[in-house]
Short mmCIF file of C-alpha atoms in Angstrom, two decimals:
data_model
loop_
_atom_site.label_atom_id
_atom_site.label_comp_id
_atom_site.label_asym_id
_atom_site.label_seq_id
_atom_site.Cartn_x
_atom_site.Cartn_y
_atom_site.Cartn_z
CA MET N 1152 0.00 0.00 0.00
CA HIS N 1153 1.21 3.54 -0.73
CA ARG N 1154 0.85 5.64 2.40
CA GLY N 1155 3.81 7.98 2.11
CA ARG N 1156 4.03 11.21 4.03
CA ALA N 1157 5.70 14.51 3.19
CA GLY N 1158 5.76 17.38 5.63
CA GLY N 1159 2.93 15.78 7.63
CA ARG N 1160 0.65 15.37 4.62
CA THR N 1161 -0.54 11.92 3.69
CA ARG N 1162 -0.79 10.58 0.17
CA LEU N 1163 -4.51 9.91 0.56
CA GLY N 1164 -5.03 13.31 2.14
CA SER N 1165 -3.37 15.05 -0.81
CA ALA N 1166 -5.49 13.04 -3.24
CA LEU N 1167 -8.72 13.97 -1.44
CA VAL N 1168 -7.84 17.68 -1.22
CA ALA N 1169 -6.96 17.75 -4.92
CA ALA N 1170 -10.18 15.90 -5.75
CA GLY N 1171 -12.25 18.55 -3.98
CA LEU N 1172 -10.38 21.42 -5.62
CA THR N 1173 -10.62 20.03 -9.15
CA ASN N 1174 -14.03 18.36 -9.09
CA GLY N 1175 -15.70 21.64 -8.14
CA PRO N 1176 -14.64 23.38 -11.37
CA ALA N 1177 -15.39 20.22 -13.39
CA GLU N 1178 -18.95 19.97 -12.09
CA LEU N 1179 -19.51 23.70 -12.43
CA LEU N 1180 -18.36 23.58 -16.04
CA ASP N 1181 -20.61 20.60 -16.75
CA PHE N 1182 -23.46 22.79 -15.51
CA ILE N 1183 -22.71 26.20 -16.99
CA VAL N 1184 -21.13 25.26 -20.33
CA PRO N 1185 -24.36 23.90 -21.91
CA LEU N 1186 -26.22 27.01 -20.69
CA TRP N 1187 -23.39 29.35 -21.69
CA LEU N 1188 -23.34 27.87 -25.20
CA GLY N 1189 -26.99 28.74 -25.66
CA ILE N 1190 -26.64 32.24 -24.20
CA ALA N 1191 -23.21 33.47 -25.35
CA LEU N 1192 -22.65 31.47 -28.53
CA ASP N 1193 -26.29 31.04 -29.59
CA ALA N 1194 -25.78 27.28 -30.00
CA THR N 1195 -28.67 24.97 -30.86
CA PRO N 1196 -29.62 22.07 -28.53
CA SER N 1197 -27.95 19.66 -30.95
CA GLN N 1198 -24.72 21.68 -30.92
CA VAL N 1199 -24.83 21.70 -27.11
CA GLY N 1200 -25.16 17.93 -27.08
CA PHE N 1201 -22.36 17.43 -29.58
CA LEU N 1202 -19.91 19.64 -27.65
CA VAL N 1203 -20.58 17.74 -24.42
CA SER N 1204 -20.09 14.52 -26.37
CA LEU N 1205 -16.76 15.74 -27.79
CA GLU N 1206 -15.23 16.17 -24.34
CA LEU N 1207 -16.50 12.75 -23.31
CA ILE N 1208 -15.18 11.08 -26.47
CA ALA N 1209 -11.73 12.66 -26.02
CA SER N 1210 -11.70 11.40 -22.45
CA VAL N 1211 -12.80 7.91 -23.52
CA ILE N 1212 -9.90 7.67 -25.97
CA ALA N 1213 -7.41 8.90 -23.36
CA ARG N 1214 -8.61 6.80 -20.39
CA PRO N 1215 -7.10 3.41 -21.26
CA VAL N 1216 -3.74 5.10 -21.89
CA ALA N 1217 -4.10 7.05 -18.63
CA GLY N 1218 -4.84 3.78 -16.84
CA LEU N 1219 -1.70 2.09 -18.15
CA LEU N 1220 0.37 5.13 -17.19
CA ALA N 1221 -1.15 5.17 -13.70
CA ASP N 1222 0.11 1.60 -13.21
CA SER N 1223 3.64 2.36 -14.42
CA ARG N 1224 4.39 5.99 -13.50
CA GLU N 1225 4.06 8.21 -10.45
CA ARG N 1226 0.35 8.83 -9.98
CA THR N 1227 0.64 12.18 -8.21
CA THR N 1228 2.59 13.61 -11.16
CA LEU N 1229 0.12 12.28 -13.71
CA ALA N 1230 -2.83 13.64 -11.75
CA GLY N 1231 -1.11 17.02 -11.42
CA VAL N 1232 -0.52 17.21 -15.17
CA GLY N 1233 -4.16 16.32 -15.74
CA ALA N 1234 -5.28 19.10 -13.39
CA LEU N 1235 -3.14 21.61 -15.30
CA LEU N 1236 -4.58 20.50 -18.65
CA TYR N 1237 -8.11 20.79 -17.30
CA GLY N 1238 -7.29 24.28 -16.08
CA LEU N 1239 -6.09 25.16 -19.59
CA SER N 1240 -9.41 23.94 -20.98
CA CYS N 1241 -11.16 26.39 -18.64
CA CYS N 1242 -8.98 29.14 -20.08
CA GLY N 1243 -9.98 27.98 -23.56
CA TYR N 1244 -13.67 28.34 -22.73
CA ALA N 1245 -12.95 31.80 -21.32
CA SER N 1246 -11.24 32.71 -24.60
CA ALA N 1247 -14.26 31.47 -26.55
CA ASP N 1248 -16.48 33.65 -24.37
CA ALA N 1249 -14.33 36.67 -25.19
CA LEU N 1250 -14.55 35.78 -28.89
CA THR N 1251 -18.34 35.67 -29.09
CA GLY N 1252 -19.53 33.02 -31.52
CA SER N 1253 -16.26 31.05 -31.46
CA LEU N 1254 -17.59 27.50 -31.37
CA PRO N 1255 -14.32 26.00 -32.73
CA THR N 1256 -12.45 27.42 -29.71
CA ALA N 1257 -15.03 25.89 -27.41
CA TYR N 1258 -14.67 22.53 -29.19
CA ALA N 1259 -10.88 22.66 -28.75
CA ALA N 1260 -11.29 23.45 -25.04
CA ALA N 1261 -13.67 20.51 -24.69
CA ALA N 1262 -11.16 18.10 -26.24
CA LEU N 1263 -8.34 19.37 -24.01
CA GLY N 1264 -10.58 19.03 -20.96
CA GLY N 1265 -11.35 15.45 -21.89
CA ILE N 1266 -7.66 14.52 -22.05
CA GLY N 1267 -6.82 16.37 -18.84
CA GLY N 1268 -9.77 14.85 -17.02
CA ALA N 1269 -8.66 11.36 -18.03
CA LEU N 1270 -5.17 11.79 -16.60
CA LEU N 1271 -6.49 13.49 -13.48
CA TRP N 1272 -9.31 11.18 -12.46
CA VAL N 1273 -7.81 7.83 -13.41
CA SER N 1274 -4.68 8.65 -11.42
CA LEU N 1275 -6.57 10.10 -8.45
CA ARG N 1276 -8.92 7.12 -8.24
CA ALA N 1277 -5.96 4.76 -8.47
CA MET N 1278 -4.40 6.61 -5.53
CA ILE N 1279 -7.64 6.20 -3.59
CA GLY N 1280 -7.79 2.51 -4.54
CA GLU N 1281 -4.41 1.98 -2.87
CA HIS N 1282 -6.22 2.28 0.48
CA LEU N 1283 -9.28 0.13 -0.23
CA ALA N 1284 -8.06 -2.94 1.67
CA ALA N 1285 -7.66 -0.92 4.88
CA ASP N 1286 -10.78 1.23 4.40
CA PRO N 1287 -13.58 -0.27 2.26
CA GLY N 1288 -15.45 3.04 2.49
CA VAL N 1289 -12.65 5.05 0.93
CA PHE N 1290 -14.48 5.53 -2.38
CA ALA N 1291 -17.48 6.84 -0.46
CA ARG N 1292 -15.12 9.33 1.18
CA LEU N 1293 -13.81 10.30 -2.25
CA MET N 1294 -17.31 10.92 -3.56
CA SER N 1295 -18.20 12.97 -0.48
CA VAL N 1296 -15.15 15.20 -0.95
CA GLN N 1297 -15.78 15.53 -4.69
CA GLU N 1298 -19.39 16.54 -4.28
CA THR N 1299 -18.68 18.89 -1.39
CA GLY N 1300 -16.21 20.62 -3.68
CA ALA N 1301 -18.90 20.68 -6.36
CA TRP N 1302 -21.58 22.46 -4.37
CA VAL N 1303 -19.05 24.88 -2.86
CA ALA N 1304 -17.94 25.68 -6.41
CA PHE N 1305 -21.57 26.09 -7.47
CA VAL N 1306 -22.30 28.60 -4.72
CA THR N 1307 -19.05 30.50 -5.19
CA GLY N 1308 -19.17 30.51 -8.98
CA LEU N 1309 -22.78 31.55 -9.27
CA LEU N 1310 -22.46 34.28 -6.67
CA LEU N 1311 -19.49 35.55 -8.66
CA LEU N 1312 -21.44 35.29 -11.89
CA GLY N 1313 -24.31 37.26 -10.37
CA HIS N 1314 -21.89 39.94 -9.15
CA VAL N 1315 -19.67 40.41 -12.22
CA ASP N 1316 -22.02 39.03 -14.93
CA SER N 1317 -19.05 37.52 -16.76
CA TYR N 1318 -18.72 33.87 -17.71
CA ALA N 1319 -15.05 34.42 -18.59
CA THR N 1320 -14.27 35.52 -15.01
CA VAL N 1321 -15.93 32.43 -13.54
CA LEU N 1322 -14.09 30.19 -16.00
CA LEU N 1323 -10.74 31.73 -15.07
CA VAL N 1324 -11.46 31.20 -11.36
CA CYS N 1325 -12.14 27.54 -12.20
CA ALA N 1326 -8.76 27.40 -13.95
CA ALA N 1327 -7.10 28.84 -10.84
CA ALA N 1328 -8.69 26.19 -8.61
CA CYS N 1329 -7.37 23.46 -10.92
CA ALA N 1330 -3.90 25.02 -10.74
CA VAL N 1331 -4.02 24.95 -6.94
CA GLY N 1332 -5.08 21.30 -7.07
CA ALA N 1333 -2.11 20.56 -9.32
CA VAL N 1334 0.26 22.24 -6.86
CA VAL N 1335 -1.17 20.15 -4.00
CA LEU N 1336 -0.44 17.00 -6.02
CA PHE N 1337 3.03 18.05 -7.17
CA LEU N 1338 4.04 18.92 -3.59
CA GLY N 1339 2.38 15.88 -2.04
CA PRO N 1340 4.11 12.62 -1.03
CA THR N 1341 5.11 10.35 -3.87
CA SER N 1342 5.27 6.59 -3.96
CA ILE N 1343 6.07 4.63 -7.10
CA PRO N 1344 3.36 2.06 -7.93
CA PRO N 1345 4.41 -1.61 -8.07
CA GLU N 1346 3.98 -1.71 -11.84
CA SER N 1347 6.83 0.78 -12.22
CA ASP N 1348 9.45 -1.68 -11.01
CA PRO N 1349 12.43 -1.10 -13.38
CA HIS N 1350 12.61 -4.82 -14.11
CA ARG N 1351 9.10 -4.67 -15.60
CA ARG N 1352 9.46 -1.61 -17.84
CA GLY N 1353 11.11 -3.27 -20.81
CA GLY N 1354 9.80 -4.21 -24.21
CA ASP N 1355 7.94 -7.31 -22.98
CA ARG N 1356 5.83 -5.22 -20.66
CA VAL N 1357 5.07 -2.62 -23.34
CA SER N 1358 4.10 -5.22 -25.91
CA ALA N 1359 1.90 -6.98 -23.34
CA ALA N 1360 -0.04 -3.80 -22.47
CA PRO N 1361 -2.75 -4.06 -25.18
CA ARG N 1362 -3.25 -7.74 -24.43
CA ARG N 1363 -3.50 -7.03 -20.70
CA THR N 1364 -6.00 -4.22 -21.33
CA ARG N 1365 -8.20 -6.52 -23.41
CA GLY N 1366 -8.07 -9.12 -20.65
CA ILE N 1367 -9.16 -6.61 -18.00
CA ALA N 1368 -11.97 -5.34 -20.23
CA GLN N 1369 -13.19 -8.88 -20.83
CA ALA N 1370 -13.15 -9.66 -17.10
CA LEU N 1371 -15.09 -6.47 -16.32
CA ARG N 1372 -17.57 -6.87 -19.20
CA PRO N 1373 -20.71 -7.34 -17.02
CA MET N 1374 -19.98 -4.20 -15.03
CA LEU N 1375 -19.09 -2.28 -18.19
CA ILE N 1376 -22.45 -3.20 -19.76
CA ALA N 1377 -24.31 -2.00 -16.69
CA THR N 1378 -22.22 1.16 -16.53
CA VAL N 1379 -22.76 2.12 -20.17
CA VAL N 1380 -26.54 1.69 -19.93
CA THR N 1381 -26.99 3.66 -16.73
CA ALA N 1382 -24.50 6.41 -17.66
CA LEU N 1383 -26.30 6.90 -20.97
CA ALA N 1384 -29.64 7.41 -19.25
CA GLU N 1385 -28.29 9.53 -16.37
CA THR N 1386 -26.47 11.91 -18.72
CA MET N 1387 -29.50 12.08 -20.97
CA ILE N 1388 -31.82 13.11 -18.14
CA GLY N 1389 -29.31 15.65 -16.83
CA ILE N 1390 -28.95 17.40 -20.20
CA LEU N 1391 -32.69 17.22 -20.83
CA LEU N 1392 -33.39 18.82 -17.47
CA LEU N 1393 -30.91 21.65 -18.13
CA LEU N 1394 -32.52 22.37 -21.49
CA HIS N 1395 -36.04 22.13 -20.04
CA LEU N 1396 -35.33 24.55 -17.18
CA GLN N 1397 -33.66 27.06 -19.49
CA ARG N 1398 -35.79 26.88 -22.61
CA ASP N 1399 -39.22 25.75 -21.42
CA LEU N 1400 -39.42 27.23 -17.92
CA GLY N 1401 -37.34 30.31 -18.78
CA LEU N 1402 -35.02 30.12 -15.77
CA GLY N 1403 -31.68 31.89 -15.65
CA VAL N 1404 -28.38 30.26 -14.77
CA ILE N 1405 -28.50 31.10 -11.06
CA GLU N 1406 -32.13 29.97 -10.75
CA ILE N 1407 -31.28 26.69 -12.44
CA ALA N 1408 -28.35 26.22 -10.06
CA TYR N 1409 -30.71 26.46 -7.10
CA VAL N 1410 -32.72 23.61 -8.60
CA PHE N 1411 -29.62 21.39 -8.69
CA LEU N 1412 -28.13 22.53 -5.37
CA PRO N 1413 -30.14 20.27 -2.98
CA GLY N 1414 -29.06 17.17 -4.88
CA ALA N 1415 -25.44 18.37 -4.94
CA ILE N 1416 -25.42 18.89 -1.18
CA ALA N 1417 -26.97 15.44 -0.70
CA LEU N 1418 -24.15 13.93 -2.78
CA GLY N 1419 -21.58 15.67 -0.57
CA VAL N 1420 -23.11 14.48 2.71
CA LEU N 1421 -24.59 11.05 2.01
CA PRO N 1422 -21.88 8.71 0.59
CA PRO N 1423 -20.24 7.79 3.94
CA VAL N 1424 -23.69 7.44 5.53
CA LEU N 1425 -25.00 5.26 2.73
CA HIS N 1426 -21.87 3.10 2.88
CA THR N 1427 -23.16 1.91 6.26
CA VAL N 1428 -26.47 1.08 4.55
CA VAL N 1429 -24.60 -0.97 1.93
CA LEU N 1430 -22.88 -2.86 4.77
CA ARG N 1431 -26.34 -3.79 6.07
CA ILE N 1432 -28.32 -4.62 2.93
CA GLY N 1433 -25.53 -5.70 0.57
CA ARG N 1434 -24.27 -4.37 -2.73
CA ARG N 1435 -26.84 -6.01 -4.99
CA ALA N 1436 -29.81 -4.63 -3.09
CA ALA N 1437 -28.17 -1.20 -2.94
CA MET N 1438 -27.54 -1.19 -6.71
CA ALA N 1439 -31.16 -2.11 -7.38
CA ALA N 1440 -32.47 0.51 -4.95
CA GLY N 1441 -30.29 3.22 -6.53
CA SER N 1442 -31.63 2.45 -10.01
CA VAL N 1443 -35.22 2.52 -8.79
CA LEU N 1444 -34.80 5.88 -7.05
CA SER N 1445 -33.10 7.46 -10.07
CA GLY N 1446 -35.62 5.95 -12.48
CA LEU N 1447 -38.56 7.23 -10.45
CA PHE N 1448 -37.05 10.71 -10.58
CA ALA N 1449 -36.75 10.59 -14.37
CA LEU N 1450 -40.29 9.30 -14.83
CA SER N 1451 -41.75 11.85 -12.41
CA LEU N 1452 -40.15 14.70 -14.37
CA ALA N 1453 -42.56 14.00 -17.21
CA TYR N 1454 -45.47 15.14 -15.04
CA THR N 1455 -43.79 17.73 -12.79
CA GLY N 1456 -44.10 21.39 -13.60
CA GLY N 1457 -42.49 23.63 -10.98
CA PRO N 1458 -38.78 24.06 -10.25
CA VAL N 1459 -39.30 23.68 -6.48
CA VAL N 1460 -40.71 20.17 -6.90
CA ILE N 1461 -37.98 19.30 -9.41
CA ALA N 1462 -35.35 20.45 -6.89
CA ALA N 1463 -36.83 18.20 -4.20
CA LEU N 1464 -37.02 15.23 -6.54
CA TRP N 1465 -33.43 15.77 -7.70
CA ILE N 1466 -32.34 14.63 -4.23
CA LEU N 1467 -33.50 11.15 -5.24
CA CYS N 1468 -30.74 11.12 -7.85
CA GLY N 1469 -28.27 12.25 -5.19
CA VAL N 1470 -29.21 9.32 -2.97
CA ALA N 1471 -29.01 6.90 -5.90
CA TRP N 1472 -25.58 7.99 -7.12
CA ALA N 1473 -24.20 8.17 -3.56
CA MET N 1474 -24.93 4.45 -3.21
CA VAL N 1475 -24.15 3.14 -6.68
CA ILE N 1476 -20.96 4.92 -7.77
CA PRO N 1477 -18.75 3.99 -4.76
CA ILE N 1478 -19.91 0.36 -5.10
CA GLU N 1479 -18.90 0.23 -8.77
CA GLN N 1480 -15.49 1.77 -8.14
CA ALA N 1481 -14.77 -0.49 -5.16
CA VAL N 1482 -15.78 -3.64 -7.06
CA VAL N 1483 -13.58 -2.76 -10.04
CA THR N 1484 -10.64 -2.09 -7.73
CA GLU N 1485 -11.17 -5.37 -5.86
CA ARG N 1486 -11.30 -7.28 -9.15
CA HIS N 1487 -7.87 -6.00 -10.31
CA PRO N 1488 -5.98 -4.73 -7.22
CA ASP N 1489 -2.58 -5.00 -8.94
CA GLN N 1490 -3.73 -3.18 -12.09
CA VAL N 1491 -6.10 -0.68 -10.54
CA GLY N 1492 -5.11 2.15 -12.89
CA ALA N 1493 -5.86 0.15 -16.03
CA ALA N 1494 -9.07 -1.27 -14.54
CA LEU N 1495 -10.41 2.11 -13.45
CA GLY N 1496 -9.36 3.63 -16.77
CA ILE N 1497 -11.46 1.06 -18.65
CA TYR N 1498 -14.36 1.40 -16.22
CA THR N 1499 -14.47 5.20 -16.43
CA ALA N 1500 -14.11 5.04 -20.21
CA ALA N 1501 -17.29 2.94 -20.23
CA THR N 1502 -19.11 5.55 -18.14
CA LEU N 1503 -18.01 8.23 -20.59
CA ILE N 1504 -19.09 6.22 -23.63
CA GLY N 1505 -22.55 5.97 -22.12
CA GLY N 1506 -22.44 9.66 -21.23
CA ALA N 1507 -21.33 10.71 -24.71
CA VAL N 1508 -24.16 8.78 -26.36
CA GLY N 1509 -26.62 10.08 -23.78
CA ALA N 1510 -25.60 13.71 -24.30
CA SER N 1511 -25.94 13.49 -28.08
CA VAL N 1512 -29.25 11.66 -27.87
CA ALA N 1513 -30.58 14.19 -25.34
CA GLY N 1514 -30.02 17.16 -27.63
CA VAL N 1515 -31.57 15.42 -30.63
CA LEU N 1516 -34.43 14.01 -28.54
CA TYR N 1517 -35.22 17.43 -27.11
CA ASP N 1518 -35.48 18.85 -30.62
CA ALA N 1519 -37.45 15.94 -32.03
CA THR N 1520 -39.99 14.86 -29.41
CA SER N 1521 -42.01 16.01 -26.43
CA TRP N 1522 -40.64 16.58 -22.93
CA GLN N 1523 -42.81 13.80 -21.54
CA GLY N 1524 -41.64 11.33 -24.15
CA ALA N 1525 -37.97 12.12 -23.52
CA CYS N 1526 -38.38 11.63 -19.76
CA LEU N 1527 -40.18 8.33 -20.19
CA VAL N 1528 -37.42 7.00 -22.47
CA ALA N 1529 -34.68 8.00 -20.01
CA GLY N 1530 -36.62 6.69 -16.98
CA THR N 1531 -37.24 3.32 -18.59
CA ILE N 1532 -33.56 2.86 -19.39
CA ILE N 1533 -32.53 3.86 -15.85
CA LEU N 1534 -35.01 1.43 -14.28
CA SER N 1535 -33.45 -1.40 -16.27
CA GLY N 1536 -30.40 -0.91 -14.05
CA ALA N 1537 -32.36 -2.47 -11.18
CA ALA N 1538 -31.85 -5.79 -12.96
CA ILE N 1539 -28.60 -5.13 -14.83
CA GLY N 1540 -26.64 -3.87 -11.81
CA PRO N 1541 -27.21 -6.91 -9.54
CA TRP N 1542 -26.65 -9.21 -12.54
CA ALA N 1543 -23.27 -7.55 -13.18
CA LEU N 1544 -22.23 -7.98 -9.54
CA THR N 1545 -23.25 -11.63 -9.61
CA ARG N 1546 -21.19 -12.25 -12.75
CA LEU N 1547 -18.12 -10.46 -11.35
CA GLY N 1548 -18.38 -12.43 -8.11
CA PRO N 1549 -17.35 -9.93 -5.38
CA THR N 1550 -18.63 -10.38 -1.85
CA ASP N 1551 -22.11 -8.94 -1.53
CA THR N 1552 -21.26 -7.29 1.78
CA PRO N 1553 -17.94 -5.43 1.76
CA ALA N 1554 -15.54 -6.00 4.62
CA ARG N 1555 -15.40 -3.43 7.37
CA ALA N 1556 -12.31 -1.29 7.84
CA THR N 1557 -9.44 -3.34 9.22
CA VAL N 1558 -7.57 -0.36 10.61
CA GLU N 1559 -8.48 3.16 11.56
CA SER N 1560 -7.28 5.30 8.67
CA ALA N 1561 -5.05 8.16 9.67
CA ASP N 1562 -5.38 9.79 6.28
CA SER N 1563 -7.74 12.69 6.09
CA PRO N 1564 -8.25 15.50 3.66
#
């Protein structure tokens, strides 16, 4: 296990602090960029969907490579480079805002953000996975820190946007937060992963990398199927809801943020709490319950009018994701503990494939059909996860009830 210290900081602590600093800007951009495209660049719903898809596709292509690097190079350095690249993508969006109508600049920023996000999050999750044996709830802790950073970024960014009325300023502040996260990683304790042993870095290891990646993907196939299906539907409903609040209900950016804020706060608070629920009811039941809650939210949107009710229902998604996502990440890490970077790279690539398809479909679906019809399609797909998720866990064969922490972790953010 890699539990190095430097100047009193722990490796896990540095990873969690960096996760909070960088996930806030990432989530804020995921929220404001689709709205900003419509307002500042006069983009159509289809163009919005395609730009979101571009970032996801770039990240999908980069994730397997990022995973292999995370198993053979220093993870703190890789994550720091990823944070810097993501910060540069924020600067690119700010430049596009200054050059009104510059969709190509926005597309370039999206591609850069996809590559930077791949390096950042694969490496950070691999660092977190180093501690899973000692603390089975460590991925719940990661999600809690990530989402706390997200809602803090939402409040800060939107207050700033309301004060200065400048998207470029908010985007540059996001870039600064990513830069601080990179510094935290670069100055944090380092510990070379086992895969970087100099005796294993020769030509045989390089030539075996594609074959090893295919083997990991084949072993994880049930979970990857479940992940693609649910990520597709979750991204679809998120983009549809953004477009609905902006274009049908006529809400501004700050008003829309208030609709999403309760769910964001729930995601920041609930993961460690819901990990105790998973310990009681088991992973399969928790996966099924998460899909049902999220599916009910999507279906109820078809018949819900006001933003206050939508905000309350959005908490259901927060509860669902707070249970399901840490389970998926922990199971993938347990399945390939010695190749956690490659395994998490493949797993997150699958989530992004589903997200890319979902984002594109959402924009086209919004243009082509009714709001009710779009919600029913997304809700039906999400509900299918109640069967697919437990099936995937059964095929992978992890213990249904994760082990409790064997030691009291001294690492804290």
